[in-house]
Amino acid sequence: MKNLSFRKMLGGVLAAVLALSLAACSGSKNSADSTDKGSDGGKASASGSASTDNGAIDTSKFVTVSYVMLGNKPTNGQFEKVMEKVNALLKQKANANLEIKWVEWADWQTKYNLLLASGESLDLITTATDWLDAWPNAQKGAFMALDDLLPKYAPLTWQEVPQEDWAETKYKNQIMMIPEDHYTQWVNHGFIYRGDWAKELGITSPIKDFETLGQYFQGIKDKKPGVIPWDSEGTNLEMFDGYVNSYSDAISLPVSTGPIGIFYAPSYDQKFTAGSPVFEDTFLNFAKLMKEWGDKSYWRQDVLSYKGDAKTALEAGKSGGVEHHTQTFLGERYKMDQLQPGSELQFFPWSATRNNLVSMSITHGATALGAHSKNPERALMVYDLLRQDPEIYKLFNYGIEGVQYVVKDGKRYRPDGYDVQKDDFYSDFWGGRIDKNEIPDGTLWDGYKDLYASYDQIKKPYPYGRFVFDKNPVNNELTAITQVVSQSLPAIVFGKAGDPEKAVNDFRNQLKSAGYDKVVAELQKQLDAYKQQIGG
Amino acid sequence: MASTTARRRGNDFTSAAVRGFGYALIGLFALFCVLPFFLVLGTSFTAEKTITLHGYNLWPRDFSTFAYKIVFENPDLIVGSYAVTVCITIVGTAIGLFIVAMTGYALQRPDFRSRNAISFFIYFTTLFQGGVVPFYIIMTQWFQLKDNYLSVLLPGLMTPFLIIMMKSFVKSIPHAITESAKMDGAGDFRIFMSLILPMTTPALATIGLFIAIGYWNEWYNAMLFLSPNMSYRPLQLFLYNVVTSADFVRNSSVASNIQPRDMPLESMKMATAVVATGPVILFYPLVQRFFIQGITVGAVKG
């Protein structure tokens, strides 16, 4: 009897829970529908007003435009001072006020996507296809299509970005974001080493391959007591990518497998073929070389668990180099010229051996418009001003001249007596910088122009700008592969996995049993479809 | 006679030896517990370069307060964060304790008919949850609690685990007491306030400490719902942000163009740990004696 009543009760509770959840579901669906309609209505009225105005833009109403930035809000009060000036200009030119909404580095991946999923009315949003989930969010309808709005409300940007670049931003034939396509940045990795030591060791020409790099390491080992040839964090697996880049024509596919991607296309000409150098001799040779280097102690014995900062060791003259990207090199070179004068820091980009260099995606930085934006027209006008108006651009990117920066010989420096704690300003505007309005940073090494020029000669356009790998069919396999990569690859990269042949074999077997073949097949299928989509 | 003294002396000797051994063992154990904290303290006062070159040290080789300087870069911010956290912890613990105690008491009353159903309902939420997105949408869109301290306060008020713990503790108080009080004419609330609460001090201290520590360490809800537009946010979120931003700026290839500031990352992590743990360490000894009693009683009788 008692039992029965309990069971009844349980049933009742469950039914209530079910009913509640159903109600909640339908409720949210309704509200989503209504907001969708709302935004459609807004768009319709926008284009409507555009046609009636016959070209003239109505800015009589003062509005506030929000812009979602990635980064931590500056806390020293400088940000407010700069924004006051920016807003004074924006009021004058577009009768609008700009409000920055920060997504901080504390769990930013979650928060960024939550912000977009919640349906809040956001206007401008920093996004990116390679690190900020621009495509998944576009699929979910988080962004507003820009095709009709751009020519009228952001005319300068609309003309500046060429049609083929707009094409890169399209989802279902609609422009989803404005690319940061007129801004030069290079984050291709390589090895940063000391030019003065290389000379001392008899390496007179710039290092361009792993053999010479090995000579450099050995030289330091022999002649520089107390210096670790390469003091690295155990988390840096870029050496793998570097070797693949240097000894094959393979180019990396945009599929994440944890600490480093292992999926590549065999060459630029075969960019729609999926595979992995892990299953080729390149990888075995790499494992052998790394075992040799590890045995010769080119890096510390406890490298795998080491968490220190490699740059600090280099700056203290205790390490022969750092593995990182071009931009880091340019800043580090300038810094080292002050800290260790005469160190002549040099850079061996992994692309140097075989000229194997692919440009960065033009949507590494981009700006989208929120689907529930209340003032899409004014938001785009503000964007156009931020990007194109030199005065606003400089204010918004560098701060106030004389306080945050001074210009000497056309370069940007910090004023005398600059105190980082008190005077620092940044706006993390990563969604629309352009070279035209930039003042070169005096604290970047001068030689960057030559380096960039050498890249420009060999670079190939990024081929996967619009490729969105749909992970769903192989989610489990991909997770398993990521697990294998994070667990086994570091030991191979730092030569700590014992006999290289056996280690490579084990690694391959683990990948196979994690479902490597299935992922490659799925990847191939989607690449074929992508090829059709863009190539016709 | 002689033999008894001898025996006693022997006893004294062994017990002293055992005691000495015990003290040594416990002392050693305590040392192992305390050492890491001193390592944290020492590291927080060491210059970053020294850490990179020589590793962590109990005693700073190269005394530096730079890490604390960065953490306390804007003193008003950290004071404000402290104030927010202290307020939330005090208010949250007071209200939470009251509600949890009341719920726990009500749920074990044999004359409360749907106690099992409601217990199940509470238990159910520990097994099945909506997930982050629905939670976020409900909090921000339905309750409009974005940038509102309530969004940090409310979710922590009732924890199923603590309710169950309270329930099993109150069970140890005979129902007869409630009944006799009832016969004397006391209402339910009166019984709860003047009879049950005083008898559950150990449980209250334990649960209170759990709730307080929960609020003290709270950063996730704050991260989700309190945007940087708020001038002051809880301490843990503030400190977490200081560390993650330094970490991010230094190690990321995502934001290729940030000029990294010289951040003493390792020593800064330790400094934030010291700043965050300080008050809890002072608070803990005060409730410690209730704490042990509360946990064991609740567990054994449960």
PDB file of C-alpha atoms in Angstrom, chain A residues 75 421, chain B residues 45 65-79 82 235 238-239 242 268 271-272 274-276:
ATOM      1  CA  THR A  75      41.051  49.199 -15.059  1.00  0.00           C
ATOM      2  CA  GLN A 421      50.138  50.787 -14.568  1.00  0.00           C
TER       3      GLN A 421
ATOM      4  CA  PHE B  45      57.662  37.180  -2.954  1.00  0.00           C
ATOM      5  CA  THR B  65      56.938  42.499  -4.178  1.00  0.00           C
ATOM      6  CA  PHE B  66      56.300  43.091  -7.847  1.00  0.00           C
ATOM      7  CA  ALA B  67      53.596  40.422  -8.041  1.00  0.00           C
ATOM      8  CA  TYR B  68      51.645  42.059  -5.239  1.00  0.00           C
ATOM      9  CA  LYS B  69      52.140  45.389  -6.907  1.00  0.00           C
ATOM     10  CA  ILE B  70      50.375  44.092 -10.002  1.00  0.00           C
ATOM     11  CA  VAL B  71      47.598  42.426  -8.029  1.00  0.00           C
ATOM     12  CA  PHE B  72      47.089  45.613  -6.023  1.00  0.00           C
ATOM     13  CA  GLU B  73      47.541  47.764  -9.116  1.00  0.00           C
ATOM     14  CA  ASN B  74      44.284  49.522  -8.367  1.00  0.00           C
ATOM     15  CA  PRO B  75      43.799  49.328  -4.614  1.00  0.00           C
ATOM     16  CA  ASP B  76      40.223  50.550  -4.726  1.00  0.00           C
ATOM     17  CA  LEU B  77      39.321  47.726  -7.082  1.00  0.00           C
ATOM     18  CA  ILE B  78      40.628  45.008  -4.836  1.00  0.00           C
ATOM     19  CA  VAL B  79      39.114  46.606  -1.740  1.00  0.00           C
ATOM     20  CA  TYR B  82      36.778  42.206  -1.057  1.00  0.00           C
ATOM     21  CA  LEU B 235      37.260  38.806  -5.326  1.00  0.00           C
ATOM     22  CA  PHE B 238      38.827  39.673 -10.006  1.00  0.00           C
ATOM     23  CA  LEU B 239      41.921  37.630  -9.149  1.00  0.00           C
ATOM     24  CA  VAL B 242      44.280  39.150 -13.315  1.00  0.00           C
ATOM     25  CA  MET B 268      51.494  36.485  -9.440  1.00  0.00           C
ATOM     26  CA  ALA B 271      50.248  36.177  -4.745  1.00  0.00           C
ATOM     27  CA  THR B 272      46.617  35.856  -5.786  1.00  0.00           C
ATOM     28  CA  VAL B 274      47.687  34.264  -0.762  1.00  0.00           C
ATOM     29  CA  VAL B 275      45.314  37.200  -1.147  1.00  0.00           C
ATOM     30  CA  ALA B 276      42.352  34.882  -1.693  1.00  0.00           C
TER      31      ALA B 276
END
